[in-house]
Tab-separated table of C-alpha atoms in Angstrom:
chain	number	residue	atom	x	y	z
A	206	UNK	CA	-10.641	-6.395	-7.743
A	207	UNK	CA	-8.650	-5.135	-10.511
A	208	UNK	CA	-5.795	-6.639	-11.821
A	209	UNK	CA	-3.362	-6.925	-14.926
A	210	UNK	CA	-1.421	-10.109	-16.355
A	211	UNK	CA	1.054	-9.922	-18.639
A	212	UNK	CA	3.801	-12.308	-20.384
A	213	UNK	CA	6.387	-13.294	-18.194
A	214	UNK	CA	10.232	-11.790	-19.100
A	215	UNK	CA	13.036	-11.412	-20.183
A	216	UNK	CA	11.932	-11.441	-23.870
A	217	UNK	CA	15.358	-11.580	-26.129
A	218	UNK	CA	14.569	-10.717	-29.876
A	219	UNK	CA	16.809	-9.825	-32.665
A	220	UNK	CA	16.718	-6.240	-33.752
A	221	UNK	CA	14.131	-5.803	-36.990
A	222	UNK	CA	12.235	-8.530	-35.410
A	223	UNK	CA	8.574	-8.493	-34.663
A	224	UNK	CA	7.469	-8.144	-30.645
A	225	UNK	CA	4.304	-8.722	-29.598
A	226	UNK	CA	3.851	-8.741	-25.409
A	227	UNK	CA	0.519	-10.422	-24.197
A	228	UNK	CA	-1.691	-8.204	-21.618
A	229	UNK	CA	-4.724	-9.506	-20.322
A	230	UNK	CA	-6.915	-7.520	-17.688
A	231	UNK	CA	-9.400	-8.076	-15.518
A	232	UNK	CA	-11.423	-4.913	-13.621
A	233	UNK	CA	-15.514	-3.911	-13.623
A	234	UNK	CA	-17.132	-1.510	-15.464
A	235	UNK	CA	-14.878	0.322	-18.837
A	236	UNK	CA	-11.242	1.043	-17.742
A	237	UNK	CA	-8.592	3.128	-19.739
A	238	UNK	CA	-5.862	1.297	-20.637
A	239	UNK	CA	-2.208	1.785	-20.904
A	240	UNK	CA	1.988	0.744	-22.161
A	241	UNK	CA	4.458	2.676	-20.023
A	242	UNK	CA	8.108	2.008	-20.574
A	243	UNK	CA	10.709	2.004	-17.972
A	244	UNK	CA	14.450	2.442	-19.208
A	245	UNK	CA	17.493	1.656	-16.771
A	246	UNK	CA	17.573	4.218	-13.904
A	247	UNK	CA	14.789	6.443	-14.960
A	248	UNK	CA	11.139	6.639	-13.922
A	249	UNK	CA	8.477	5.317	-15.916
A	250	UNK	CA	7.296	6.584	-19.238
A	251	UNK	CA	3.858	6.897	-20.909
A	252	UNK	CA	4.542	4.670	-24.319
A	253	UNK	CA	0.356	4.850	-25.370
A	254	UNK	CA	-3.254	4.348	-24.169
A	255	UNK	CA	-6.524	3.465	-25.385
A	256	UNK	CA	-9.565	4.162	-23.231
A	257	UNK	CA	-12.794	2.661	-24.618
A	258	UNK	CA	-13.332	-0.555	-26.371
A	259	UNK	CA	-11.643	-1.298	-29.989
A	260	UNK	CA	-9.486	1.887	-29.904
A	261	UNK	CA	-6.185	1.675	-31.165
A	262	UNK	CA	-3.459	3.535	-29.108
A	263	UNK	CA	-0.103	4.082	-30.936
A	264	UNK	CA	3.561	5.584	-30.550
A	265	UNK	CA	6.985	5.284	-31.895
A	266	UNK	CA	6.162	2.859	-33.943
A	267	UNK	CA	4.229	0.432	-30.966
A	268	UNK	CA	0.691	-0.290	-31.055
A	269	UNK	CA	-2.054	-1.598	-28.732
A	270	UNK	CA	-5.376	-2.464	-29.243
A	271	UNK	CA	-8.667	-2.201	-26.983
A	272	UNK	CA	-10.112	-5.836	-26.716
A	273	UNK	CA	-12.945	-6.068	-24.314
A	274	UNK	CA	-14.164	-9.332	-25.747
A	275	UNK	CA	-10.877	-10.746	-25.107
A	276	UNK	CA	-10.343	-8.290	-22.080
A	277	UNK	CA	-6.770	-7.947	-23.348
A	278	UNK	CA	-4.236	-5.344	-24.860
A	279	UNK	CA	-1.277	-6.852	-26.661
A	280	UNK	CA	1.419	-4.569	-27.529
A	281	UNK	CA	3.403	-4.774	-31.213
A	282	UNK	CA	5.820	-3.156	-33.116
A	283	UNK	CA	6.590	-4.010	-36.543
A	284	UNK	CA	10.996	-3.808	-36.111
A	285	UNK	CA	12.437	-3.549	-32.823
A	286	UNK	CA	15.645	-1.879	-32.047
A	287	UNK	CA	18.584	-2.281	-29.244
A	288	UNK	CA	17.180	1.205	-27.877
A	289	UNK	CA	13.936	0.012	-27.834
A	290	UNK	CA	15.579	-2.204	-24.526
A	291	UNK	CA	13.958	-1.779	-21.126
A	292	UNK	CA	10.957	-3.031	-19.008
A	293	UNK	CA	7.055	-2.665	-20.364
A	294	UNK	CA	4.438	-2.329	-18.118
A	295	UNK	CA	0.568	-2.777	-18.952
A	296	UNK	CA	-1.326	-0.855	-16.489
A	297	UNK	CA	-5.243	-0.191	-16.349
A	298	UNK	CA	-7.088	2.543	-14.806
A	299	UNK	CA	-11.391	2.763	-13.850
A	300	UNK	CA	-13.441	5.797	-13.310
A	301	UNK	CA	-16.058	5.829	-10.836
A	302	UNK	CA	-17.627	8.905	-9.446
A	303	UNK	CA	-14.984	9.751	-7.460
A	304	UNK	CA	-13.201	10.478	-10.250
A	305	UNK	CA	-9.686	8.338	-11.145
A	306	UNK	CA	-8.593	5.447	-9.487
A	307	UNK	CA	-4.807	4.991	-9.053
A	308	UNK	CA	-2.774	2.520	-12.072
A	309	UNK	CA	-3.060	-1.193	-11.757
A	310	UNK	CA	0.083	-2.458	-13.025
A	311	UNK	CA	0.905	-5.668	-14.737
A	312	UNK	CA	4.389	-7.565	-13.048
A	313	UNK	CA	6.231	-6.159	-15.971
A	314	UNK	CA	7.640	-7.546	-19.113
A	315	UNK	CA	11.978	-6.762	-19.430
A	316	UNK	CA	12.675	-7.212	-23.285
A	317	UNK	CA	15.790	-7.593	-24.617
A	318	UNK	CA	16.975	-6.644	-28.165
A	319	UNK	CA	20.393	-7.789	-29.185
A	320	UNK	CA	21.957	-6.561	-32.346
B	206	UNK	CA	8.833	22.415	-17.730
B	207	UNK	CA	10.963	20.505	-14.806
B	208	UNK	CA	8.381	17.852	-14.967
B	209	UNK	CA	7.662	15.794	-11.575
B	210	UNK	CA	10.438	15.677	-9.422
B	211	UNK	CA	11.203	13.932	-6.454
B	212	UNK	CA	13.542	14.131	-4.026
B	213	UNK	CA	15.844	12.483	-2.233
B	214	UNK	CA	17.346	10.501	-4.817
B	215	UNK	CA	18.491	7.568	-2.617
B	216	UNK	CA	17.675	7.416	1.244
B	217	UNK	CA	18.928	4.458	3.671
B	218	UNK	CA	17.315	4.308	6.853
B	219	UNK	CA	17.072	1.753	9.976
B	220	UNK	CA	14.219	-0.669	10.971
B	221	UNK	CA	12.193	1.454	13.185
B	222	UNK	CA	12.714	5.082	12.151
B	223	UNK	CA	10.367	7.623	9.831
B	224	UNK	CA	11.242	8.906	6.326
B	225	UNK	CA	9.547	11.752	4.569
B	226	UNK	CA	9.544	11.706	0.682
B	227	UNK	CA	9.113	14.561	-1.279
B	228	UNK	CA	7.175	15.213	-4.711
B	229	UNK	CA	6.892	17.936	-7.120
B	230	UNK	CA	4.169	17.840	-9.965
B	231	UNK	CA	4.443	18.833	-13.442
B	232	UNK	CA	3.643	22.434	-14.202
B	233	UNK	CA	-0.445	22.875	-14.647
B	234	UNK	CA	-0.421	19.346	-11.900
B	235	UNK	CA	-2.996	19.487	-9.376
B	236	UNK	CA	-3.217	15.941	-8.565
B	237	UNK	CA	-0.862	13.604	-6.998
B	238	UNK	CA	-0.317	10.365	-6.789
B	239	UNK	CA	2.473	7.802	-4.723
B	240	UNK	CA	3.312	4.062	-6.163
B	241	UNK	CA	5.937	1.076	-4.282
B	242	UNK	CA	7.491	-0.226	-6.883
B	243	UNK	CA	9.384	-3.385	-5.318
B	244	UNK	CA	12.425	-5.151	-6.788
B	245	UNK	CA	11.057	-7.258	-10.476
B	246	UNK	CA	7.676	-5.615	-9.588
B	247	UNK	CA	5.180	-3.603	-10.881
B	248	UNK	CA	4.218	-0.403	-9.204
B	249	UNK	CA	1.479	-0.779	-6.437
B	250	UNK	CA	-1.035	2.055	-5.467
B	251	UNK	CA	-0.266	3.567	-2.269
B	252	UNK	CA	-2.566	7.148	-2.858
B	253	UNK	CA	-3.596	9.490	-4.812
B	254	UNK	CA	-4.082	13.923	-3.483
B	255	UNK	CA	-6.702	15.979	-4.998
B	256	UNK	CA	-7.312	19.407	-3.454
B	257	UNK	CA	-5.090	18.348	-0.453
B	258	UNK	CA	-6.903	15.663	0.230
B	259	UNK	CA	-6.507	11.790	0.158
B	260	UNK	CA	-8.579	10.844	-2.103
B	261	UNK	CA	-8.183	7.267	-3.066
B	262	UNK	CA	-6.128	4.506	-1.111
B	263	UNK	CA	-4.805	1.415	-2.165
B	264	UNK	CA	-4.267	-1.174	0.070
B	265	UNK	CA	-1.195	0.323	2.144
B	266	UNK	CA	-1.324	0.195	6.326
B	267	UNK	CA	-1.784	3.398	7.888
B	268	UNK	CA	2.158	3.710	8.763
B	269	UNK	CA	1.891	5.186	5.154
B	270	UNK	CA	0.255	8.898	5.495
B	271	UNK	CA	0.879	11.731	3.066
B	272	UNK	CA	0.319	15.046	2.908
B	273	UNK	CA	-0.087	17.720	-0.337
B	274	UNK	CA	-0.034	21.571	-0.112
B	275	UNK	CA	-1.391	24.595	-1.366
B	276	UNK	CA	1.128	24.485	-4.173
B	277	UNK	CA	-0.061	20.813	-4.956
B	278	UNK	CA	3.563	19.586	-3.689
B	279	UNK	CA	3.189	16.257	-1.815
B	280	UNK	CA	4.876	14.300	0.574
B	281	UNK	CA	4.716	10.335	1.602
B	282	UNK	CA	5.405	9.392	5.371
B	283	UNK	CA	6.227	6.476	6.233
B	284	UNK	CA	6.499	5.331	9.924
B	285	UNK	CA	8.198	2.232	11.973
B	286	UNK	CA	9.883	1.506	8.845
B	287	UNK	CA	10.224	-2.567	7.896
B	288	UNK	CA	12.546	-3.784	5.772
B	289	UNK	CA	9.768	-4.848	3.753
B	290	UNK	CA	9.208	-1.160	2.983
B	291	UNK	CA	12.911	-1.290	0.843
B	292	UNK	CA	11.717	0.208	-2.708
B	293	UNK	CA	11.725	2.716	-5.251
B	294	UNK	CA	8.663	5.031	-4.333
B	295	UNK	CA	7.559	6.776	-7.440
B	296	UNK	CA	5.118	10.155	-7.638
B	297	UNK	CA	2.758	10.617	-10.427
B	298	UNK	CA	1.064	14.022	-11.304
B	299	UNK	CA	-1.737	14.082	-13.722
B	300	UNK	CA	-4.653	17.411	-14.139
B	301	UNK	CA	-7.808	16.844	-12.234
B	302	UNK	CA	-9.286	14.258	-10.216
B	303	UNK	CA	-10.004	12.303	-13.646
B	304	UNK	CA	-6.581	13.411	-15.438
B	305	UNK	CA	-6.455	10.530	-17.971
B	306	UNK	CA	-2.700	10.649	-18.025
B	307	UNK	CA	0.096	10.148	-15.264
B	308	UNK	CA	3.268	11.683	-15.566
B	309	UNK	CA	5.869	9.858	-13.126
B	310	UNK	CA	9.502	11.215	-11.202
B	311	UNK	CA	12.335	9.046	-11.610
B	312	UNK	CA	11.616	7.770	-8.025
B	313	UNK	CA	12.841	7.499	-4.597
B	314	UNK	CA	15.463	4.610	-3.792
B	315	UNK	CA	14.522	3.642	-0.134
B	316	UNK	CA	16.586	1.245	1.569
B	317	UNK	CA	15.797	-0.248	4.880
B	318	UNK	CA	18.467	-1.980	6.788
């Protein structure tokens, strides 16, 4: 079956430093892939997706990148910033014909950025 | 545009009873879709509605049924209620049965006791 792995929290940077948080998937055929961001007490939030091999997916200053060899989508951002604070989720999705499959969701990654 | 919302907010309810959770989608929505998010978790499938129909299923006992209506509204049942079942049930509205993107609610607070 599906599934998504990603690095294991909390992650506590400095603010200007670099983040990188390791996803790796695993699923059949050529899922879309995704970030979503989850601050305290709110719902989740579509951060960027990429859905075919080597895209690029970008947003407020995060990026991702499409890996099939690797099967993996690593997200970075150049500076981090104290409200850039929450819980990251990776999350894949496949297409069969039946149309859309519900998310697959990685455990979660809670980062941390102190001033 | 109100986006998805959901409603009640927070909901505490005994071992053994029913609760009915309630979803809105966002505004040109037609597809809905409901996720257990547990304590430190990621969000699990539970379904998704298309055309008031269940269309996919994740891997969720039958005590959890839904429903969505002519208005694409939906609503998640779930029945003999365990305190395993204590989460945050999110809704996520997306266009068509292939919408690429998800748009969630800020969630139901279920609390079994």
């Amino acid at each position: 079956g599906n599934s998504v792995t990603q690095m294991e929290g909390p992650v506590t940077l400095s603010e200007e430093a670099f983040l990188t948080i390791n996803c790796t998937y695993t699923a059949t055929g050529y899922p879309s892939l995704f970030w979503y961001v989850q601050y305290p007490g709110e719902g989740l939030q579509l951060l960027l997706k990429a859905t075919k091999a080597d895209d690029k997916g970008s947003n407020k200053g995060f990026e991702a990148t499409y890996r099939k060899e690797t099967t993996s989508f690593h997200l970075e951002k150049g500076s981090v910033q104290v409200s850039d604070s929450a819980v990251y989720f990776c999350a894949l999705r496949r297409y069969s014909g039946g149309g859309a499959d519900g998310l697959t969701f990685g455990k979660g990654t809670h980062l941390i950025i102190q001033p | 545009d109100a986006g998805v919302t959901q409603s009640p907010t927070h909901l505490i309810k005994t071992r053994g009873q029913q609760v009915t959770l309630r979803c809105s989608p966002k505004s040109g929505h037609d597809t809905v879709s409901w996720y257990q998010q547990a304590l430190g978790q990621g969000p699990q499938f539970i379904f998704q509605y298309y055309e008031e129909e269940e269309r996919q299923r994740g891997n969720f006992p039958d005590r959890f049924s839904g429903h969505q209506f002519p208005n694409y509204s939906s609503e998640l049942n779930v029945n003999a209620l365990l305190l395993g079942d204590s989460a945050l049930y999110l809704c996520a509205s997306s266009r068509g049965a292939e919408g690429t993107e998800a748009f969630f609610g800020q969630g139901t607070r279920l609390t079994v006791v």
